[in-house]
PDB file of C-alpha atoms and ligand atoms in Angstrom:
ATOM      1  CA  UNK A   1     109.968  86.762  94.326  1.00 85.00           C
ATOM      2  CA  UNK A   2     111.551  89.584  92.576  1.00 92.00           C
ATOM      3  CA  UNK A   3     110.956  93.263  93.878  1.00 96.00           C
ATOM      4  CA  UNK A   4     108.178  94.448  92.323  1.00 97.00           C
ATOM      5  CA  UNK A   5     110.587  97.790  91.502  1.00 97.00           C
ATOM      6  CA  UNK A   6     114.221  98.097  92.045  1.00 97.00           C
ATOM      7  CA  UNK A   7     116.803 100.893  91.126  1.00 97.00           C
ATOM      8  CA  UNK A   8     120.483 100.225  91.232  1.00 97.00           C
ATOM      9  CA  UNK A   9     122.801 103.330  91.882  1.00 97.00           C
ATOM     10  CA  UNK A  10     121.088 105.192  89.836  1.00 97.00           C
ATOM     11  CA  UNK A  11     122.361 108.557  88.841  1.00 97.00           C
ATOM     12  CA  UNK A  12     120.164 111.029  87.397  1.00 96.00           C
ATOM     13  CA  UNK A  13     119.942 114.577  86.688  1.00 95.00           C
ATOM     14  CA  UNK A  14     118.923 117.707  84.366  1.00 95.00           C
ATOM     15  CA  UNK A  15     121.747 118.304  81.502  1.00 91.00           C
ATOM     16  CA  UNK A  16     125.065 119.173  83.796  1.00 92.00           C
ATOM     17  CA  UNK A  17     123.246 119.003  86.691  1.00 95.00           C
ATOM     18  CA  UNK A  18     123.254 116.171  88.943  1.00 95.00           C
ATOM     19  CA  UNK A  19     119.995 115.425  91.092  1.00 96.00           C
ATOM     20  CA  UNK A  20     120.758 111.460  92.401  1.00 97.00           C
ATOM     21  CA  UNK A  21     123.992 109.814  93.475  1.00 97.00           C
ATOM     22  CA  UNK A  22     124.353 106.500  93.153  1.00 96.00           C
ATOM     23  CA  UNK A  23     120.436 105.970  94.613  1.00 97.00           C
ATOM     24  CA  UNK A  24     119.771 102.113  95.567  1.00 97.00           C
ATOM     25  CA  UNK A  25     115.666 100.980  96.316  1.00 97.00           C
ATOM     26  CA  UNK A  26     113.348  98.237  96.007  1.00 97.00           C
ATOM     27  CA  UNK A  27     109.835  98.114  96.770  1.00 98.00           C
ATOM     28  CA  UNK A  28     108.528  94.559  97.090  1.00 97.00           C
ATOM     29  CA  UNK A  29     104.612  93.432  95.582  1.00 96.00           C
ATOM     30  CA  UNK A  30     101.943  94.838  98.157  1.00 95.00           C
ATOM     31  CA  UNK A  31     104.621  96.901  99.865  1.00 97.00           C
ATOM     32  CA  UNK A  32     104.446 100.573 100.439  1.00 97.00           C
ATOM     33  CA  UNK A  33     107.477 102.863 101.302  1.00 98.00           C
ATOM     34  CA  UNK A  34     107.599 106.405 101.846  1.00 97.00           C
ATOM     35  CA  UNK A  35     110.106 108.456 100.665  1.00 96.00           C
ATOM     36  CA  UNK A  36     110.933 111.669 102.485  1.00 93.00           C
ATOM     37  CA  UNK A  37     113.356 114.151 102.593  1.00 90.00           C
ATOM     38  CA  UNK A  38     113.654 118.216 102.044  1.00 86.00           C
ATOM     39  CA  UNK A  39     113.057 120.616  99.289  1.00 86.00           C
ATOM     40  CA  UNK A  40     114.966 120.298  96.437  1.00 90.00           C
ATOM     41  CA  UNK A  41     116.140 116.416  98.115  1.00 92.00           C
ATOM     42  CA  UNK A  42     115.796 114.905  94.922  1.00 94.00           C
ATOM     43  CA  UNK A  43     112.462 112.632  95.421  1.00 94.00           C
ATOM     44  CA  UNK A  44     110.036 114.133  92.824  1.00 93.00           C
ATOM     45  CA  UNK A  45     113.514 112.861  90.013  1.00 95.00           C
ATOM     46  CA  UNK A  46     113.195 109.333  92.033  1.00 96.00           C
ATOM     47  CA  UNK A  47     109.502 109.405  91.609  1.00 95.00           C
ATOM     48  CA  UNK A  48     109.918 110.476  87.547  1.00 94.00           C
ATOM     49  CA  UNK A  49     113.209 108.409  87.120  1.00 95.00           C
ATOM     50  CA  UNK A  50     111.028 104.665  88.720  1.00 95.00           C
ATOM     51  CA  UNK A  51     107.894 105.727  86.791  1.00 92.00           C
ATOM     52  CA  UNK A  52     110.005 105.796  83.137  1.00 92.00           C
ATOM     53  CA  UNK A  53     109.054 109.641  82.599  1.00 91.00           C
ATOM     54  CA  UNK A  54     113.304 110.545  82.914  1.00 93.00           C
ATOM     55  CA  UNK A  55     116.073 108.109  82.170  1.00 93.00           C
ATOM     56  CA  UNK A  56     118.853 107.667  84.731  1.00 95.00           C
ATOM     57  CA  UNK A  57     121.704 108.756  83.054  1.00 94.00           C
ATOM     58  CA  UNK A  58     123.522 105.402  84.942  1.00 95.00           C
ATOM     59  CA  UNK A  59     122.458 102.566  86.951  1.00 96.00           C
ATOM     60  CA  UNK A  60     119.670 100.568  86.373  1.00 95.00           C
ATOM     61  CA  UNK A  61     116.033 100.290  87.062  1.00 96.00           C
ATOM     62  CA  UNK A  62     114.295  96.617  87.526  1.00 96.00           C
ATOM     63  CA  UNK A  63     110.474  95.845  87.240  1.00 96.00           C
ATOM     64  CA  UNK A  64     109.734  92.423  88.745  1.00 95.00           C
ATOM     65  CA  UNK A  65     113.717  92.013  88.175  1.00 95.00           C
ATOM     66  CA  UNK A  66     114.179  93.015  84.752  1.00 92.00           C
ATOM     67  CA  UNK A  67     115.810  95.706  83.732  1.00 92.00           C
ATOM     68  CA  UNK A  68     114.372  98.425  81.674  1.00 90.00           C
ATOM     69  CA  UNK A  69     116.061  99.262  78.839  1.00 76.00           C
ATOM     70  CA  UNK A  70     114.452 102.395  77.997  1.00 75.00           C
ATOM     71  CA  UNK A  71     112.988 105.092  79.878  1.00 69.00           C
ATOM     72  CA  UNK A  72     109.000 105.029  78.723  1.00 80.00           C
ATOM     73  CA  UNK A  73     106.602 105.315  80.884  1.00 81.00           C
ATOM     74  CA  UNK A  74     103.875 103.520  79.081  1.00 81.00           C
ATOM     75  CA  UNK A  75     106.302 100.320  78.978  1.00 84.00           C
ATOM     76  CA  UNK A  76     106.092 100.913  82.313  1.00 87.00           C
ATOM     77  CA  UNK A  77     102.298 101.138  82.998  1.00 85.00           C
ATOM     78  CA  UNK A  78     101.793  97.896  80.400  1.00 85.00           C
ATOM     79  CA  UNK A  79     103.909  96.273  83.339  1.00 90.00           C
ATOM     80  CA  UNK A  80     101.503  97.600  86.148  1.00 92.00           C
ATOM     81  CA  UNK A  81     103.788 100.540  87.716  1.00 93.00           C
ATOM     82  CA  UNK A  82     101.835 103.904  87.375  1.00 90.00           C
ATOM     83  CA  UNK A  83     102.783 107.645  88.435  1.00 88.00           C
ATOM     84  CA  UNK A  84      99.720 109.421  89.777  1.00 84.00           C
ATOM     85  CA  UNK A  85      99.341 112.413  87.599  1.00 66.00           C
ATOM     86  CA  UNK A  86     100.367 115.538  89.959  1.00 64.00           C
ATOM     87  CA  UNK A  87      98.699 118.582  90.701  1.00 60.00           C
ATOM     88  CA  UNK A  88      95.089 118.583  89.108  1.00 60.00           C
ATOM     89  CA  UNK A  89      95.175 117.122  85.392  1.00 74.00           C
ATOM     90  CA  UNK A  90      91.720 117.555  84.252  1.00 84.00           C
ATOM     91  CA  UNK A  91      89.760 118.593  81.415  1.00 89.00           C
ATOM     92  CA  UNK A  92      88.461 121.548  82.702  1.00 90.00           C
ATOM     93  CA  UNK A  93      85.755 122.238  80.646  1.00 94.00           C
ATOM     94  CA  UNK A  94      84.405 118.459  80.727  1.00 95.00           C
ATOM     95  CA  UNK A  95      81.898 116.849  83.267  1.00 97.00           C
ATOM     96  CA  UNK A  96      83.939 114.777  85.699  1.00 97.00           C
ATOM     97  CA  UNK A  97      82.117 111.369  83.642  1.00 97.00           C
ATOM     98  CA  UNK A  98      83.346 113.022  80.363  1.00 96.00           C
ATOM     99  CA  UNK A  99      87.280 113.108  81.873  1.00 94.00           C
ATOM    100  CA  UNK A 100      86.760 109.392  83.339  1.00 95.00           C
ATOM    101  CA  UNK A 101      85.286 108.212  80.110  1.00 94.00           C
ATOM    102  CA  UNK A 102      87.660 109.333  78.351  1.00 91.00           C
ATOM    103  CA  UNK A 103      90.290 107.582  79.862  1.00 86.00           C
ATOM    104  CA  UNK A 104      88.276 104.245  79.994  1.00 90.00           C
ATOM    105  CA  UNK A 105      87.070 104.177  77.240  1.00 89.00           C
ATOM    106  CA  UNK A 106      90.769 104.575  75.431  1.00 82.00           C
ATOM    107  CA  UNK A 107      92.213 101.800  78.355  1.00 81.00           C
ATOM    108  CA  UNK A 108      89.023  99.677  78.153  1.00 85.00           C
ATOM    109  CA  UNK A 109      87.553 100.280  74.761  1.00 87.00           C
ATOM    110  CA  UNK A 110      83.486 101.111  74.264  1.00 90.00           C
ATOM    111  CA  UNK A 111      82.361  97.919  76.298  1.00 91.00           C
ATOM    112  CA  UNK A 112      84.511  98.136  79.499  1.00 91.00           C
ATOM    113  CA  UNK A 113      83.291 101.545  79.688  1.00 93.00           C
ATOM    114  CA  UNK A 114      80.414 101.144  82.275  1.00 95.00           C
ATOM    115  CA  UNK A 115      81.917  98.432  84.547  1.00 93.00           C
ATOM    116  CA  UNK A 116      85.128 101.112  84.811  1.00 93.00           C
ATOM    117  CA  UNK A 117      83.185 104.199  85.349  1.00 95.00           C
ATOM    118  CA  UNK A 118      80.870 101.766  88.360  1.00 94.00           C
ATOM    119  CA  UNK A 119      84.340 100.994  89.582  1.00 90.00           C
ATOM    120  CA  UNK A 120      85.890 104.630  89.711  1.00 91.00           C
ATOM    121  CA  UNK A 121      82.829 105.578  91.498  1.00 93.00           C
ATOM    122  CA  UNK A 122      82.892 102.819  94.248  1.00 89.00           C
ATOM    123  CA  UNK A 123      86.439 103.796  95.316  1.00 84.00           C
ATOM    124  CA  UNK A 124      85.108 107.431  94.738  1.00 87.00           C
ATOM    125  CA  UNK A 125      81.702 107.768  95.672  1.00 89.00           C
ATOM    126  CA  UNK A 126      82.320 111.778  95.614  1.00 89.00           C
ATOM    127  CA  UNK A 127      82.665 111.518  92.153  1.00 94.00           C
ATOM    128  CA  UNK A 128      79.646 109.821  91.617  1.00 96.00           C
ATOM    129  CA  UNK A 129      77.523 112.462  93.187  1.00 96.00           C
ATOM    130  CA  UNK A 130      79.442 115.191  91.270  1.00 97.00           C
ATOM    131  CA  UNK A 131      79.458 113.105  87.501  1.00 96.00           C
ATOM    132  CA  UNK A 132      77.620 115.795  86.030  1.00 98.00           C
ATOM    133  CA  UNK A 133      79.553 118.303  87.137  1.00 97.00           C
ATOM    134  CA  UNK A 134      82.317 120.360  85.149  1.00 97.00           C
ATOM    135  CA  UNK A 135      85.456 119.251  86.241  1.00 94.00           C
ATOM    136  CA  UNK A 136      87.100 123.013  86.525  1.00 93.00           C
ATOM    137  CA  UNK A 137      84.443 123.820  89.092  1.00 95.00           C
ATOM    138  CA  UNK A 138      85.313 120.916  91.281  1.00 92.00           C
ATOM    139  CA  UNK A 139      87.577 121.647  94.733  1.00 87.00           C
ATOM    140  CA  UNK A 140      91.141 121.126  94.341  1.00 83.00           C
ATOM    141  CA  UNK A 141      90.768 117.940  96.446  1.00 83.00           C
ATOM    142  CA  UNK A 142      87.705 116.397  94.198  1.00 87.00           C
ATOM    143  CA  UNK A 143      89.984 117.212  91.058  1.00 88.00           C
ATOM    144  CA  UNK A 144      92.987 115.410  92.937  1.00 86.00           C
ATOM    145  CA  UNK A 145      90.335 112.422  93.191  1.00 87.00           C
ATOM    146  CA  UNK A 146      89.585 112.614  89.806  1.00 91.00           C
ATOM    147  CA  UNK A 147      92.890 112.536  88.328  1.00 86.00           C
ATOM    148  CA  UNK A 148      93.807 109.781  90.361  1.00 86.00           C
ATOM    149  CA  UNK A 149      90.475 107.605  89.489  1.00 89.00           C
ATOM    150  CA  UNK A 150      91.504 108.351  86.076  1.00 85.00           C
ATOM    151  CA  UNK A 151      94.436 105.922  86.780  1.00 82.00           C
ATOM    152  CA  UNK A 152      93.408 103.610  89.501  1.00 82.00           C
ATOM    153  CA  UNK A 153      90.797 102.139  87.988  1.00 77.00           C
ATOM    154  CA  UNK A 154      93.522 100.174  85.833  1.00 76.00           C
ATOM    155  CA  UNK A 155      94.284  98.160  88.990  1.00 79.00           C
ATOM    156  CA  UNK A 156      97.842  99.121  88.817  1.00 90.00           C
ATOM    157  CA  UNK A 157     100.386  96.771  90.850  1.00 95.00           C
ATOM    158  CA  UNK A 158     102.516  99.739  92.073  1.00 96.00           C
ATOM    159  CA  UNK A 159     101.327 103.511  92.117  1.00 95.00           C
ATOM    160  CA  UNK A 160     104.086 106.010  92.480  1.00 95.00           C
ATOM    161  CA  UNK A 161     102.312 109.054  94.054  1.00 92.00           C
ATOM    162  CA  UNK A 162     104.110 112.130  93.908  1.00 90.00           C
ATOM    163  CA  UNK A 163     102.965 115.142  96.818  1.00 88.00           C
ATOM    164  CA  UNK A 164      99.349 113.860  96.023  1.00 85.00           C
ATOM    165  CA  UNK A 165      98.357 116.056  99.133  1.00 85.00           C
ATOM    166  CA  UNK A 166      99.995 119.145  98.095  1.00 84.00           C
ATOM    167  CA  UNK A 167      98.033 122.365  98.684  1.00 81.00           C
ATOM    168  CA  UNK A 168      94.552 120.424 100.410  1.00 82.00           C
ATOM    169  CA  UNK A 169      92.859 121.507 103.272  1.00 83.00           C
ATOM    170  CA  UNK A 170      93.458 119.003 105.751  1.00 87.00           C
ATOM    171  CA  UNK A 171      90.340 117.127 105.737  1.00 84.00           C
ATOM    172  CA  UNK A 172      90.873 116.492 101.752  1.00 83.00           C
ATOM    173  CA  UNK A 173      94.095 115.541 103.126  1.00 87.00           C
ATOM    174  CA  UNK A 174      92.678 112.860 105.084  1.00 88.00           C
ATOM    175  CA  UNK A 175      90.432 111.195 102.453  1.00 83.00           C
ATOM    176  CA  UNK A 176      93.322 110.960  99.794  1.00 85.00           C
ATOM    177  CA  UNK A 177      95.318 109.030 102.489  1.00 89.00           C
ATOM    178  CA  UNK A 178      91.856 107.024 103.439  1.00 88.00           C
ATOM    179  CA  UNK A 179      91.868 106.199  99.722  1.00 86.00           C
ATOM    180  CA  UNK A 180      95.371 105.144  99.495  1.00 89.00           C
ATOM    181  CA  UNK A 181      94.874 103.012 102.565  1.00 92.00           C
ATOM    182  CA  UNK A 182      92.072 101.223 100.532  1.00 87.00           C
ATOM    183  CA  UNK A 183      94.211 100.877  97.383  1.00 88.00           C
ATOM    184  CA  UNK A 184      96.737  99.496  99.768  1.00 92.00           C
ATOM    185  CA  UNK A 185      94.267  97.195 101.460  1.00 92.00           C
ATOM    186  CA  UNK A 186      93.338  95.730  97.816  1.00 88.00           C
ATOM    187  CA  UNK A 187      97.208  94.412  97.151  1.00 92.00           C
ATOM    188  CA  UNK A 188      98.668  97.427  95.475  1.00 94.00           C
ATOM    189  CA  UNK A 189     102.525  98.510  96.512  1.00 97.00           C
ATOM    190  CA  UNK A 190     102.986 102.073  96.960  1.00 97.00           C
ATOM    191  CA  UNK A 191     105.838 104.504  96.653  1.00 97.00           C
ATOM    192  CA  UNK A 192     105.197 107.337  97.739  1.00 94.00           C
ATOM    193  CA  UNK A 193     106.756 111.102  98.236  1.00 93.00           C
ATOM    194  CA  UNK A 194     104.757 113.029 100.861  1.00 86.00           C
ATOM    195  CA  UNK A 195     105.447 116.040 103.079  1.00 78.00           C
ATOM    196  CA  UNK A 196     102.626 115.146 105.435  1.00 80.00           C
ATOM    197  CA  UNK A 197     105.535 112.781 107.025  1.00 88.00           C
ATOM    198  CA  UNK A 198     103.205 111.841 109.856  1.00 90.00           C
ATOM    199  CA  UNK A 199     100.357 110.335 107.148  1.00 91.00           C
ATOM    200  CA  UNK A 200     102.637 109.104 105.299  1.00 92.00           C
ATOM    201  CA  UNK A 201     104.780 106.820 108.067  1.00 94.00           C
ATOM    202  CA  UNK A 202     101.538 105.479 109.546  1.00 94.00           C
ATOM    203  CA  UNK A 203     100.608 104.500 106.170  1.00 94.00           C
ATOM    204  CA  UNK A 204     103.998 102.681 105.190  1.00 96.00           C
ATOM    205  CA  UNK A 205     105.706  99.755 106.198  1.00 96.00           C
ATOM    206  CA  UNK A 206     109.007 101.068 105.557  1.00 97.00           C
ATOM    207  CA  UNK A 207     110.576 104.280 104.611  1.00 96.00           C
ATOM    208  CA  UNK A 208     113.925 105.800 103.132  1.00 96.00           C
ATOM    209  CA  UNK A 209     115.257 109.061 103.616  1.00 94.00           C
ATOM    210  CA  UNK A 210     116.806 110.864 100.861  1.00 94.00           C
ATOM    211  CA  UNK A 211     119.797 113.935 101.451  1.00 93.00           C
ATOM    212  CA  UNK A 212     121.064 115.548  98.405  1.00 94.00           C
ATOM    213  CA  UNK A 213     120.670 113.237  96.490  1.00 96.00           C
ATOM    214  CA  UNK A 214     121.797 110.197  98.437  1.00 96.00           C
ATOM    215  CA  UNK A 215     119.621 108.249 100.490  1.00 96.00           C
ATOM    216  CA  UNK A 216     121.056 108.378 103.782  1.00 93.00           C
ATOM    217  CA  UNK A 217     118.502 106.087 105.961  1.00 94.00           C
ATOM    218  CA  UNK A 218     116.509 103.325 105.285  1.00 95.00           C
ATOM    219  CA  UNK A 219     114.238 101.511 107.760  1.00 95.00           C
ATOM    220  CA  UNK A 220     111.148 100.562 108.786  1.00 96.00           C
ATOM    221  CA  UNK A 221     108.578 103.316 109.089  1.00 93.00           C
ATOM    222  CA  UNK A 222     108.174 102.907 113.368  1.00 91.00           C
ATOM    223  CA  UNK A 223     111.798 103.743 113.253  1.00 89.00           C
ATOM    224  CA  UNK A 224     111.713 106.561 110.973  1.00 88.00           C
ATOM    225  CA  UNK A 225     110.390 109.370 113.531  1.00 82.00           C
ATOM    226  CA  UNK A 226     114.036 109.224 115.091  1.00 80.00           C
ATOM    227  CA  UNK A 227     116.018 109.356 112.152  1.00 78.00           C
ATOM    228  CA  UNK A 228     114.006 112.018 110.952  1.00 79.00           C
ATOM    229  CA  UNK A 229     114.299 113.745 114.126  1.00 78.00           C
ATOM    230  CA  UNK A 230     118.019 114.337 113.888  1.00 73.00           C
ATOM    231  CA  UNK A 231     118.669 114.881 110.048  1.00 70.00           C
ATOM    232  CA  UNK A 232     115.521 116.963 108.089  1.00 56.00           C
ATOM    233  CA  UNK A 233     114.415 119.234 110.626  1.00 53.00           C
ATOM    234  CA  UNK A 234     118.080 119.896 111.622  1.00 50.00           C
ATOM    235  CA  UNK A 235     118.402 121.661 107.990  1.00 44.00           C
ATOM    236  CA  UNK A 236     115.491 123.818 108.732  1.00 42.00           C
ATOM    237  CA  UNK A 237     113.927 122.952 104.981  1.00 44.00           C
ATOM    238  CA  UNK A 238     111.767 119.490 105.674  1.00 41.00           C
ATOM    239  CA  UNK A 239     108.762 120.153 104.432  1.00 43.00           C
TER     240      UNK A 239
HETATM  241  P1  ATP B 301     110.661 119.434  96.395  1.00 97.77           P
HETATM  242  O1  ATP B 301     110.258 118.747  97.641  1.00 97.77           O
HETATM  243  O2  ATP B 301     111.036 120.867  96.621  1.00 97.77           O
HETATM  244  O3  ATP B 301     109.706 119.228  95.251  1.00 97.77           O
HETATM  245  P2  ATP B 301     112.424 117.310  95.469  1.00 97.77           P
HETATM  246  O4  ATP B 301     113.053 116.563  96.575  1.00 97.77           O
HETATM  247  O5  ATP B 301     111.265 116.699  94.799  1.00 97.77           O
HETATM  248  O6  ATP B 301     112.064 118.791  95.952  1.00 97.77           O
HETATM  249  P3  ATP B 301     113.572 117.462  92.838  1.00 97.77           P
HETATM  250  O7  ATP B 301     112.406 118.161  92.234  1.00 97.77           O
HETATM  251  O8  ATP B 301     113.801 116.054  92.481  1.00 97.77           O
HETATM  252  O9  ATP B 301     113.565 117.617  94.429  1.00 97.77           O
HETATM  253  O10 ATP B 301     114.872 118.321  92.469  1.00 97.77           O
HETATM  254  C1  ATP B 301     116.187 117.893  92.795  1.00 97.77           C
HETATM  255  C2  ATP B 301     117.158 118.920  92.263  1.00 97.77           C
HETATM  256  O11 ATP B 301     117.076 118.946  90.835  1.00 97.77           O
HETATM  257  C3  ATP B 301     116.835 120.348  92.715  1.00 97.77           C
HETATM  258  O12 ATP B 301     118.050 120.986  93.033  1.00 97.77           O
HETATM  259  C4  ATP B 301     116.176 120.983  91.517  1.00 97.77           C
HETATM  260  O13 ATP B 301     116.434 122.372  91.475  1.00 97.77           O
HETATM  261  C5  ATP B 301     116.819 120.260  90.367  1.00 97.77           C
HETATM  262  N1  ATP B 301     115.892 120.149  89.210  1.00 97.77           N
HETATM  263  C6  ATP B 301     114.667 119.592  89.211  1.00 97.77           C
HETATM  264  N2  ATP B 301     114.101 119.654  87.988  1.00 97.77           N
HETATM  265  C7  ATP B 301     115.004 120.288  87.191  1.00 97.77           C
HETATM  266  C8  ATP B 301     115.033 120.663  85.814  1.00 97.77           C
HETATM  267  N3  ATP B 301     114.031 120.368  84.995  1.00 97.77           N
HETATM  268  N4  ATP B 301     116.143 121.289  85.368  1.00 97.77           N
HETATM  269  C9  ATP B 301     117.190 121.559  86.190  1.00 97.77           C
HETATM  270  N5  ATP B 301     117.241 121.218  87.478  1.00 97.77           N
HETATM  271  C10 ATP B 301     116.163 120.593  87.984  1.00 97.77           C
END
């Protein structure tokens, strides 16, 4: 079976400016890798480069071994490969059921409304007890679970989850990873780009490290606290 994603030396950047180098990774179905490396490593124009939001300017990226011609990231979600929205995109002023049914009903249509809103709410029962509330009152953490419900609930095959922990208190922390274990646990592949290294490792089976642009180790995750050991936290800037 084909990877379920695969770039080949990609090259990407911003204008002049050159963010990947050549970049090689696959991510099998039902597989989830962690991708780690320090500030300004390059991982968030990975993340946006295998989602379709920013064409490599060469290489190639494969979904399920065919290449994709064009950058577009709803090509990309019609084939089942998602980017969880970052930070806290919400309609602030709407009732957490008004952001979620807008979204289902435009993916769904008027009759797959209900059976996607029971859904969101089993794999967030949170949301459930706040679906009245407005969505700009909610904690940074319940908006984080909101966003993402927004685009889970499409079953996607591969989510690529960009620093979905960023700025949450630890236990908030927890439950998104808790979450993303039971995502995992229901056959979807993840790639994901976390500074909570330690989370992230026990959650993947393998991970790759990326350096200026290059990535510079691949393995499985068990093996990854080593590697880590002597290259990120020698530069002083791992997250
Ligand atoms: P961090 O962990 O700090 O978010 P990162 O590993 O995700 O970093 P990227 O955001 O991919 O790194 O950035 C890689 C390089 O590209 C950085 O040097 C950054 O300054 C540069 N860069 C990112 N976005 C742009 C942009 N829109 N225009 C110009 N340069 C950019």
């Amino acid at each position: 079976m084909a990877p379920i994603l695969e770039l080949r030396d990609v090259e990407a950047g911003y204008g002049p400016f050159r963010a990947l180098f050549g970049v090689s990774l696959t991510v099998e179905p039902g597989e989830a890798v962690a991708l780690i490396g320090a500030n300004g490593a390059g991982k968030t124009t990975l993340a946006r480069v295998a989602s379709g939001l920013l064409a490599p300017s060469s290489g190639t990226v494969l979904v399920d071994g065919t290449g994709m011609a064009e950058a577009a990231a709803w090509r990309f979600v019609r084939t089942g490969v998602v980017h969880a929205p970052e930070g806290r995109s919400v309609f602030a002023t709407l009732s957490v059921e008004d952001n979620l049914a807008l979204s289902f009903q435009r993916a769904f249509g008027r009759a797959g409304l209900a059976g996607a809103l029971r859904r969101a709410y089993e794999l967030f029962p949170r949301l459930g007890q706040r679906r009245t509330q407005i969505a700009g009152t909610l904690s940074g953490g319940e908006q984080r679970m909101l966003s993402l419900a927004r685009v889970l609930v499409e079953s996607p095959r591969l989510l690529i989850a960009d620093e979905l922990s960023l700025g949450l208190a630890p236990l908030v922390v927890d439950q998104v990873f808790a979450t993303l274990g039971r995502i995992r646990e229901a056959g979807t592949a993840l790639l994901i780009v976390e500074q909570q290294v330690g989370h992230a490792l026990e959650l993947c089976d393998r991970a790759a490290v990326l350096e200026h642009g290059l990535i510079t180790w691949q393995g499985p995750a068990e093996s990854a606290g080593a590697a880590l050991e002597s290259r990120l936290f020698t530069t002083g800037a791992a997250h």
